[in-house]
Amino acid sequence: MSPPTDDHTDSRSTTDLSRRAFSRKAVAAGGSGALAACLENSDRTSVNAPEGVSDPESLPDRQHAWNDVLKTDDAGNVVPPAHHVFLSLSLSSGSDPVAGARGTVRAALRAVERALEWSGDGLVFTLGYTPAYFDRFEAELDAAVDLPNPDPITVLAAASDVTVDTNDALLHLASDDPAVVLAAEETLFGEREQLNGHSPSASLGGVFERRGRRTGFVGPGLPAERQHGLDGIPESEPVPEEAPFFMGFRAGFRESQATEDRVTIRDGPFAGGSTQHFETLELDLEVWFEESDHEQRVARLFSPDHAERNAVGEYGERLGRDPGVAATVDDAHDDARERGVVGHAQKVARAREDGDPVLLRRDVNTTDGDTCGLHFVCLQRDMSEFVRAREAMVGDDFRQYGLGPRGSNGILQYLRLRRWGSYLVPPRSRRALPRPDPGA
Ligand code: HEM
């Protein structure tokens, strides 16, 4: 891969486009070659990110405390980091979660926090553990944690070719700087000695094996740039330049997101932690863009009322910080019966509690395997809250109006579920190979 040159003089947008394309490709490719190319591009030998803290214990106990250090847009919506890597980790044979490995994991993660600022310019990350990891122990997972392993087939009420994550852990790394994500990954696995001028003394490499590497990106311009020549997207390249997601609209508006407080576990040894769901969805954008017009797409993604009032704009620019989906919930059945369509957001907003969202979504676009998709990531206090929202999205109760999964039942017909996992994201103080019953 060769880095883009900085010698474009024709237009600034051409330069921006090539930089964006290059960054996204580098993160997707991974490895020292991609990192070297990124660094060379900026004429540096090391990443040049803001430095971390001398005392990692001064960071918030919540690993998922990202919002306060991320940028916000003019309307106050949190702007997610642009580049993401998700590593599926399995304990190396011989690695005993109760032995010295715990100290190694703690040291490796703290070294990253000393080297890189906890922010979008630096790095934010979470390390979560699967039910399979906790099954290694004789003790039961603390009763205050709701981490069943929801079966996708049961939740979706449909047969599907889905891989359930039975590895031990998922490491989610995110930064606005592609070189930072890559350098952190390399350093954490002992393939690089220096990180932002620091020399970590420990790596995860001897404790975990990387079983899967997935990547994502989000932000205006990135999906539009990636649509060029991508299989599954119409040649007309319909994704608007400003849209942060492939389906052509903004998402993650402040009033439709749970707060970090709302998704935080309150009691027990894992208080301060959260549960996380990760699923990979393949997108059928050819059908999405070619068999429906803008108004129909708004109706299916938001609600028919949004479409009728032209409330969304081209890509969501009219919505500010509140997409106004709560007000459409009561009409969901009437809309399905009388207008023959019910919106995705309209349906899932039925899973709110006392009017407030219970899921904090941090999903990103992906082109892993050259397939256009979405890594849907969300945090919630209890996994059962995710299951409730996912069942609301399936919307079985709309079948009575003829709206099955292949009908105008939200966006179901454009999605194919491929991968699915649940995790406990412990508080920072317990994130290194936790026992299921710490302190017991
Ligand atoms: C390609 C897949 C998806 C797309 C394009 C998508 C898009 C959207 C959009 C545009 C909204 C409304 C505005 C906002 O985000 O604030 C929304 C809301 C929401 N979506 Fe999705 N979504 C997808 C998958 C999912 C999945 C798998 C779930 C899992 C349950 C989900 C749960 C939610 C929830 C809980 C809300 C907030 C509803 C409320 O206001 O209470 N979405 N989504």
Coordinates of C-alpha atoms and ligand atoms in Angstrom, one line a residue:
M1 CA 0.0 0.0 0.0
S2 CA 1.4 3.4 -0.8
P3 CA 0.4 6.4 1.1
P4 CA -1.3 9.3 -0.6
T5 CA 0.9 12.1 -1.6
D6 CA 0.4 15.6 -0.2
D7 CA 1.0 17.2 -3.5
H8 CA -2.6 17.6 -4.8
T9 CA -3.0 21.1 -5.9
D10 CA -6.2 20.7 -7.8
S11 CA -8.7 20.8 -4.9
R12 CA -8.7 20.4 -1.2
S13 CA -11.5 17.8 -1.3
T14 CA -9.3 15.5 -3.5
T15 CA -6.6 15.6 -0.9
D16 CA -9.1 15.0 1.9
L17 CA -10.6 12.2 0.0
S18 CA -7.4 10.4 -0.6
R19 CA -6.3 10.8 3.0
R20 CA -9.6 9.4 4.3
A21 CA -9.4 6.5 1.9
F22 CA -5.9 5.8 2.8
S23 CA -6.5 5.9 6.6
R24 CA -9.5 3.6 6.3
K25 CA -7.6 1.1 4.2
A26 CA -4.6 1.1 6.5
V27 CA -6.7 0.3 9.5
A28 CA -8.5 -2.5 7.6
A29 CA -5.2 -4.0 6.4
G30 CA -3.5 -3.8 9.8
G31 CA 0.0 -5.0 10.5
S32 CA 3.3 -3.3 10.6
G33 CA 3.3 -2.4 6.8
A34 CA 0.1 -0.5 7.2
L35 CA 1.3 1.3 10.3
A36 CA 4.7 2.1 8.6
A37 CA 2.8 3.6 5.7
C38 CA 0.7 5.7 7.9
L39 CA 3.7 7.0 9.8
E40 CA 5.6 7.7 6.7
N41 CA 2.7 9.6 5.3
S42 CA 3.1 12.1 8.1
D43 CA 6.9 11.9 7.9
R44 CA 7.2 10.6 11.4
T45 CA 8.8 7.6 12.9
S46 CA 6.4 7.3 15.8
V47 CA 2.8 8.2 16.4
N48 CA 2.5 11.8 17.6
A49 CA -0.5 11.7 19.9
P50 CA -1.2 13.5 23.1
E51 CA 0.5 11.7 26.0
G52 CA -1.4 9.7 28.5
V53 CA -1.5 9.9 32.3
S54 CA 1.4 9.1 34.7
D55 CA -1.1 7.4 37.0
P56 CA -3.7 5.2 35.1
E57 CA -5.6 4.9 38.4
S58 CA -6.6 8.6 37.9
L59 CA -8.7 7.5 34.8
P60 CA -12.5 6.9 35.3
D61 CA -13.3 3.5 36.7
R62 CA -15.7 2.9 33.9
Q63 CA -13.9 1.6 30.9
H64 CA -16.9 2.8 28.8
A65 CA -16.5 6.4 30.0
W66 CA -15.8 7.8 26.5
N67 CA -18.4 10.5 26.0
D68 CA -16.7 13.2 28.2
V69 CA -13.5 12.9 26.2
L70 CA -15.0 12.7 22.7
K71 CA -15.9 15.7 20.6
T72 CA -19.5 16.8 20.2
D73 CA -21.1 18.3 17.1
D74 CA -23.0 21.7 17.0
A75 CA -26.1 20.1 18.3
G76 CA -24.4 18.4 21.3
N77 CA -24.3 14.8 19.8
V78 CA -21.2 12.8 20.7
V79 CA -19.0 12.3 17.7
P80 CA -17.5 8.8 17.7
P81 CA -13.8 8.2 16.9
A82 CA -13.4 7.6 13.2
H83 CA -11.3 4.3 13.3
H84 CA -11.9 1.1 15.1
V85 CA -10.3 -2.3 15.6
F86 CA -12.1 -5.2 17.3
L87 CA -9.9 -8.1 18.4
S88 CA -11.4 -11.4 19.4
L89 CA -9.0 -12.9 22.0
S90 CA -8.6 -16.4 23.3
L91 CA -6.5 -17.3 26.3
S92 CA -3.3 -18.9 25.1
S93 CA -3.0 -22.6 26.1
G94 CA -1.2 -22.6 29.4
S95 CA -2.5 -19.2 30.3
D96 CA -4.2 -19.5 33.7
P97 CA -6.5 -16.7 34.4
V98 CA -5.8 -16.8 38.1
A99 CA -2.0 -16.8 37.9
G100 CA 0.6 -14.3 36.8
A101 CA -1.2 -13.6 33.6
R102 CA -3.5 -11.1 35.4
G103 CA -0.5 -8.9 36.3
T104 CA 0.7 -9.0 32.7
V105 CA -2.6 -7.9 31.3
R106 CA -2.9 -5.1 33.9
A107 CA 0.6 -3.9 33.1
A108 CA 0.1 -4.0 29.3
L109 CA -3.1 -2.0 29.4
R110 CA -1.7 0.6 31.9
A111 CA 1.3 1.1 29.7
V112 CA -1.0 2.1 26.8
E113 CA -2.8 4.6 29.1
R114 CA 0.5 6.1 30.1
A115 CA 1.5 6.4 26.5
L116 CA -1.7 7.7 24.9
E117 CA -4.2 10.3 26.1
W118 CA -7.7 8.8 27.0
S119 CA -9.4 10.7 24.2
G120 CA -10.4 10.6 20.5
D121 CA -7.0 12.2 19.6
G122 CA -5.3 9.5 21.7
L123 CA -7.1 6.2 22.3
V124 CA -10.2 4.9 24.0
F125 CA -10.7 1.2 24.5
T126 CA -12.6 -1.5 26.3
L127 CA -11.8 -5.1 27.2
G128 CA -14.8 -7.3 27.7
Y129 CA -15.2 -11.0 28.6
T130 CA -17.6 -13.5 27.1
P131 CA -19.8 -16.0 29.1
A132 CA -17.4 -18.7 27.8
Y133 CA -14.6 -17.0 29.6
F134 CA -16.5 -17.1 32.9
D135 CA -17.5 -20.7 32.3
R136 CA -13.8 -21.6 32.8
F137 CA -14.2 -21.0 36.5
E138 CA -16.1 -23.2 39.0
A139 CA -17.6 -20.2 40.7
E140 CA -20.7 -18.5 39.2
L141 CA -20.7 -15.0 37.8
D142 CA -21.7 -12.5 40.4
A143 CA -25.5 -12.3 40.6
A144 CA -25.6 -8.6 40.0
V145 CA -24.4 -9.1 36.5
D146 CA -27.0 -10.0 33.8
L147 CA -24.9 -11.8 31.2
P148 CA -26.8 -14.7 29.7
N149 CA -25.7 -15.8 26.3
P150 CA -28.7 -14.9 24.2
D151 CA -29.2 -17.3 21.4
P152 CA -29.5 -15.2 18.2
I153 CA -31.9 -17.8 16.7
T154 CA -34.3 -17.4 19.6
V155 CA -34.0 -13.7 19.7
L156 CA -34.5 -13.2 16.0
A157 CA -37.1 -16.0 15.7
A158 CA -35.5 -17.1 12.5
A159 CA -32.9 -19.5 11.3
S160 CA -29.7 -17.7 10.3
D161 CA -26.1 -18.5 9.5
V162 CA -24.6 -16.8 12.6
T163 CA -21.3 -17.3 14.4
V164 CA -21.6 -16.9 18.1
D165 CA -18.4 -15.6 19.8
T166 CA -17.1 -18.3 22.1
N167 CA -13.6 -16.9 22.4
D168 CA -12.7 -15.3 25.8
A169 CA -12.6 -11.6 25.2
L170 CA -13.1 -8.7 22.9
L171 CA -10.8 -5.7 22.8
H172 CA -12.2 -2.6 21.1
L173 CA -9.7 0.0 20.2
A174 CA -10.8 3.4 18.8
S175 CA -9.2 6.6 17.8
D176 CA -9.5 9.4 15.3
D177 CA -5.9 8.8 14.3
P178 CA -5.5 5.6 12.2
A179 CA -1.8 5.4 13.2
V180 CA -2.7 5.4 16.9
V181 CA -5.1 2.4 16.6
L182 CA -2.6 0.5 14.6
A183 CA 0.4 1.4 16.9
A184 CA -1.6 0.5 20.0
E185 CA -2.6 -2.9 18.6
E186 CA 1.0 -3.7 17.5
T187 CA 2.4 -2.6 20.9
L188 CA -0.2 -4.5 22.9
F189 CA 0.8 -7.7 21.1
G190 CA 4.5 -7.1 21.5
E191 CA 5.2 -6.3 17.8
R192 CA 6.4 -2.8 18.5
E193 CA 8.7 -1.6 21.3
Q194 CA 7.8 2.1 21.3
L195 CA 4.4 3.7 21.7
N196 CA 4.3 7.5 21.5
G197 CA 7.8 7.7 23.1
H198 CA 7.0 5.1 25.8
S199 CA 8.5 1.6 26.1
P200 CA 5.9 -0.7 27.6
S201 CA 7.2 -3.5 29.8
A202 CA 4.4 -6.0 29.2
S203 CA 2.3 -7.2 26.3
L204 CA -0.9 -9.2 25.9
G205 CA 0.9 -11.4 23.4
G206 CA 1.8 -14.2 25.8
V207 CA -1.6 -14.3 27.5
F208 CA -4.0 -14.0 24.6
E209 CA -4.1 -15.2 21.0
R210 CA -5.8 -13.0 18.4
R211 CA -8.5 -15.2 16.9
G212 CA -10.3 -12.6 14.8
R213 CA -9.6 -9.0 13.7
R214 CA -12.4 -6.8 12.6
T215 CA -12.3 -3.2 11.6
G216 CA -14.7 -0.3 11.3
F217 CA -15.0 3.4 10.5
V218 CA -17.6 6.1 11.0
G219 CA -17.9 9.7 10.1
P220 CA -19.0 12.0 7.3
G221 CA -17.2 11.2 4.0
L222 CA -15.9 7.8 4.9
P223 CA -18.9 5.7 3.6
A224 CA -19.3 7.9 0.6
E225 CA -15.6 7.5 -0.3
R226 CA -15.7 3.7 0.3
Q227 CA -18.8 3.2 -1.9
H228 CA -16.8 3.6 -5.1
G229 CA -16.4 0.2 -6.7
L230 CA -17.7 -1.7 -3.7
D231 CA -19.7 -4.8 -4.3
G232 CA -23.3 -4.6 -3.2
I233 CA -23.6 -0.8 -3.7
P234 CA -25.3 0.6 -6.8
E235 CA -23.0 2.1 -9.4
S236 CA -24.8 5.5 -9.0
E237 CA -22.9 5.8 -5.7
P238 CA -25.9 6.9 -3.7
V239 CA -24.4 7.4 -0.2
P240 CA -24.4 11.2 0.5
E241 CA -21.0 12.7 1.2
E242 CA -22.1 13.9 4.6
A243 CA -23.6 10.6 5.8
P244 CA -21.6 8.9 8.5
F245 CA -23.2 5.5 7.8
F246 CA -23.6 3.4 4.7
M247 CA -27.4 3.5 4.8
G248 CA -27.1 7.2 4.1
F249 CA -28.2 8.8 7.4
R250 CA -26.9 10.0 10.7
A251 CA -27.6 7.9 13.8
G252 CA -26.7 8.0 17.5
F253 CA -28.5 11.3 18.3
R254 CA -28.1 12.3 21.9
E255 CA -31.8 11.9 22.9
S256 CA -32.0 8.4 21.4
Q257 CA -28.9 7.2 23.3
A258 CA -28.8 5.9 26.8
T259 CA -26.4 7.8 29.1
E260 CA -23.3 6.2 30.4
D261 CA -24.9 6.2 33.8
R262 CA -27.9 4.4 32.5
V263 CA -25.7 1.5 31.1
T264 CA -23.5 1.2 34.2
I265 CA -23.9 -1.8 36.5
R266 CA -24.8 -0.4 40.0
D267 CA -24.2 -3.2 42.4
G268 CA -21.7 -5.9 43.3
P269 CA -18.0 -6.3 42.5
F270 CA -18.5 -5.3 38.9
A271 CA -20.3 -2.0 39.8
G272 CA -18.9 0.6 37.3
G273 CA -18.9 -1.9 34.5
S274 CA -21.4 -2.6 31.8
T275 CA -22.5 -5.3 29.4
Q276 CA -21.8 -5.1 25.7
H277 CA -23.3 -6.7 22.6
F278 CA -21.5 -6.9 19.3
E279 CA -23.0 -8.1 16.1
T280 CA -22.0 -8.0 12.5
L281 CA -24.7 -7.2 10.0
E282 CA -24.2 -7.5 6.2
L283 CA -26.1 -4.8 4.3
D284 CA -28.0 -5.2 1.1
L285 CA -27.6 -1.6 -0.2
E286 CA -28.4 -2.4 -3.7
V287 CA -32.0 -3.2 -2.8
W288 CA -32.1 -0.4 -0.1
F289 CA -31.1 2.3 -2.6
E290 CA -32.6 1.0 -5.8
E291 CA -36.0 -0.4 -4.7
S292 CA -37.0 2.5 -2.5
D293 CA -36.9 6.2 -2.8
H294 CA -35.6 8.7 -0.2
E295 CA -39.1 9.1 1.4
Q296 CA -39.5 5.3 1.7
R297 CA -36.1 5.0 3.2
V298 CA -36.9 7.6 5.9
A299 CA -40.2 5.9 6.7
R300 CA -38.4 2.5 7.1
L301 CA -35.5 3.8 9.1
F302 CA -37.2 6.5 11.3
S303 CA -41.1 6.4 10.8
P304 CA -43.7 7.2 8.2
D305 CA -44.5 10.4 10.1
H306 CA -40.9 11.5 9.7
A307 CA -41.2 10.9 5.9
E308 CA -44.5 12.7 5.6
R309 CA -43.2 15.8 7.5
N310 CA -39.8 15.7 5.7
A311 CA -38.4 15.9 9.2
V312 CA -35.1 14.2 8.5
G313 CA -33.5 16.1 5.5
E314 CA -31.2 14.5 3.1
Y315 CA -29.1 12.6 5.7
G316 CA -30.5 13.6 9.1
E317 CA -29.3 17.2 9.2
R318 CA -32.7 18.5 10.3
L319 CA -32.8 16.4 13.5
G320 CA -30.5 18.3 15.8
R321 CA -30.0 16.2 18.9
D322 CA -33.4 14.6 19.1
P323 CA -34.7 12.5 16.2
G324 CA -38.2 12.6 17.7
V325 CA -38.8 8.9 17.5
A326 CA -40.4 8.6 21.0
A327 CA -43.4 10.5 19.7
T328 CA -44.0 8.0 16.9
V329 CA -44.2 4.9 19.2
D330 CA -47.9 5.0 19.9
D331 CA -48.7 5.1 16.2
A332 CA -46.6 2.1 15.3
H333 CA -49.5 -0.3 15.0
D334 CA -51.7 2.2 13.2
D335 CA -48.8 2.9 10.8
A336 CA -48.3 -0.7 10.1
R337 CA -52.0 -1.4 9.5
E338 CA -52.9 1.7 7.6
R339 CA -49.7 2.8 5.9
G340 CA -48.2 -0.6 5.5
V341 CA -44.8 0.4 7.0
V342 CA -43.3 0.8 10.4
G343 CA -39.9 2.5 11.1
H344 CA -36.8 0.9 12.6
A345 CA -36.3 3.6 15.2
Q346 CA -40.0 3.8 15.9
K347 CA -40.0 0.1 16.7
V348 CA -37.0 -0.1 18.9
A349 CA -38.0 3.0 20.8
R350 CA -40.7 0.7 22.3
A351 CA -37.9 -0.8 24.4
R352 CA -37.3 2.5 26.3
E353 CA -37.9 2.6 30.0
D354 CA -39.9 5.4 31.4
G355 CA -39.3 7.3 28.2
D356 CA -35.5 6.9 28.3
P357 CA -33.3 4.8 26.0
V358 CA -31.6 1.9 27.6
L359 CA -29.0 1.1 24.9
L360 CA -25.8 3.2 24.3
R361 CA -25.0 2.4 20.7
R362 CA -21.4 2.7 19.3
D363 CA -21.8 1.0 15.9
V364 CA -19.5 1.5 13.0
N365 CA -19.4 0.8 9.3
T366 CA -17.2 -2.0 8.0
T367 CA -16.0 -3.5 4.7
D368 CA -14.2 -6.5 6.3
G369 CA -14.0 -9.2 3.7
D370 CA -14.9 -6.5 1.1
T371 CA -18.5 -6.8 2.2
C372 CA -20.5 -3.8 3.1
G373 CA -21.7 -4.1 6.7
L374 CA -22.2 -2.7 10.1
H375 CA -20.5 -3.8 13.4
F376 CA -23.4 -3.0 15.8
V377 CA -21.9 -2.4 19.2
C378 CA -24.0 -1.4 22.2
L379 CA -23.7 -1.1 25.9
Q380 CA -26.5 -1.6 28.4
R381 CA -26.7 -2.4 32.1
D382 CA -28.3 -5.8 31.6
M383 CA -28.2 -8.0 28.6
S384 CA -31.9 -8.6 28.9
E385 CA -32.4 -4.9 27.9
F386 CA -30.6 -5.5 24.7
V387 CA -32.7 -8.6 24.1
R388 CA -35.8 -6.6 24.6
A389 CA -34.7 -3.9 22.1
R390 CA -33.6 -6.6 19.6
E391 CA -37.0 -8.3 19.9
A392 CA -38.7 -4.9 19.4
M393 CA -36.6 -4.5 16.2
V394 CA -37.7 -7.9 15.0
G395 CA -41.3 -6.7 15.5
D396 CA -43.0 -10.0 15.3
D397 CA -46.2 -8.3 16.3
F398 CA -46.3 -6.5 13.0
R399 CA -46.6 -9.7 11.0
Q400 CA -50.4 -9.6 11.6
Y401 CA -50.5 -6.7 9.1
G402 CA -48.4 -8.6 6.5
L403 CA -45.2 -7.0 7.6
G404 CA -42.8 -10.0 7.9
P405 CA -39.0 -9.7 7.9
R406 CA -39.1 -9.2 4.1
G407 CA -41.8 -6.5 4.2
S408 CA -41.7 -2.9 5.2
N409 CA -40.9 -3.9 8.8
G410 CA -38.2 -1.3 9.5
I411 CA -34.9 -2.3 7.8
L412 CA -34.9 -6.0 8.5
Q413 CA -35.0 -7.0 4.9
Y414 CA -31.7 -5.2 4.2
L415 CA -29.7 -6.9 7.0
R416 CA -28.1 -10.3 7.3
L417 CA -26.8 -11.2 10.7
R418 CA -23.3 -12.9 10.6
R419 CA -21.7 -12.7 14.0
W420 CA -23.0 -12.2 17.5
G421 CA -21.4 -11.9 21.0
S422 CA -22.1 -10.8 24.5
Y423 CA -19.5 -9.5 27.0
L424 CA -19.1 -8.1 30.5
V425 CA -17.0 -4.9 30.3
P426 CA -15.7 -4.8 33.9
P427 CA -14.8 -1.6 35.7
R428 CA -11.2 -0.6 34.9
S429 CA -10.0 -1.8 38.3
R430 CA -11.2 -5.4 37.5
R431 CA -10.6 -5.6 33.7
A432 CA -7.5 -7.9 33.9
L433 CA -8.7 -11.5 33.7
P434 CA -11.4 -11.0 36.4
R435 CA -12.7 -13.9 38.5
P436 CA -16.5 -14.3 38.2
D437 CA -16.8 -13.5 41.9
P438 CA -14.1 -11.1 42.8
G439 CA -13.7 -10.5 46.5
A440 CA -15.6 -13.7 47.3
Ligands
HEM1 C1 -27.7 -1.4 9.8 C2 -28.3 -1.5 11.0 C3 -28.9 -0.3 11.7 C4 -29.1 1.0 11.3 C5 -28.7 1.7 9.9 C6 -29.7 1.7 12.4 C7 -30.0 3.1 12.3 C8 -30.7 3.7 13.3 C9 -31.2 5.1 13.3 C10 -31.0 6.0 12.1 C11 -31.8 5.4 14.4 C12 -32.5 6.7 14.8 C13 -31.7 7.8 15.3 C14 -30.6 7.5 16.3 O1 -29.7 6.6 16.0 O2 -30.5 8.2 17.3 C15 -31.7 4.2 15.2 C16 -32.2 4.1 16.5 C17 -32.0 3.0 17.3 N1 -31.6 1.8 16.9 FE1 -30.8 1.3 15.1 N2 -29.8 0.9 13.4 C18 -29.4 -0.4 13.0 C19 -29.3 -1.5 13.8 C20 -29.8 -1.6 15.1 C21 -29.7 -2.8 15.9 C22 -29.2 -4.2 15.4 C23 -30.3 -2.5 17.1 C24 -30.4 -3.5 18.2 C25 -31.4 -3.5 19.0 C26 -30.7 -1.1 17.0 C27 -31.2 -0.4 18.1 C28 -31.6 0.9 18.0 C29 -32.1 1.7 19.2 C30 -32.2 1.1 20.6 C31 -32.4 3.0 18.7 C32 -32.9 4.1 19.6 C33 -34.4 4.2 19.6 C34 -34.9 5.2 20.6 O3 -34.8 6.4 20.2 O4 -35.2 4.8 21.7 N3 -30.4 -0.6 15.8 N4 -31.0 3.2 14.6

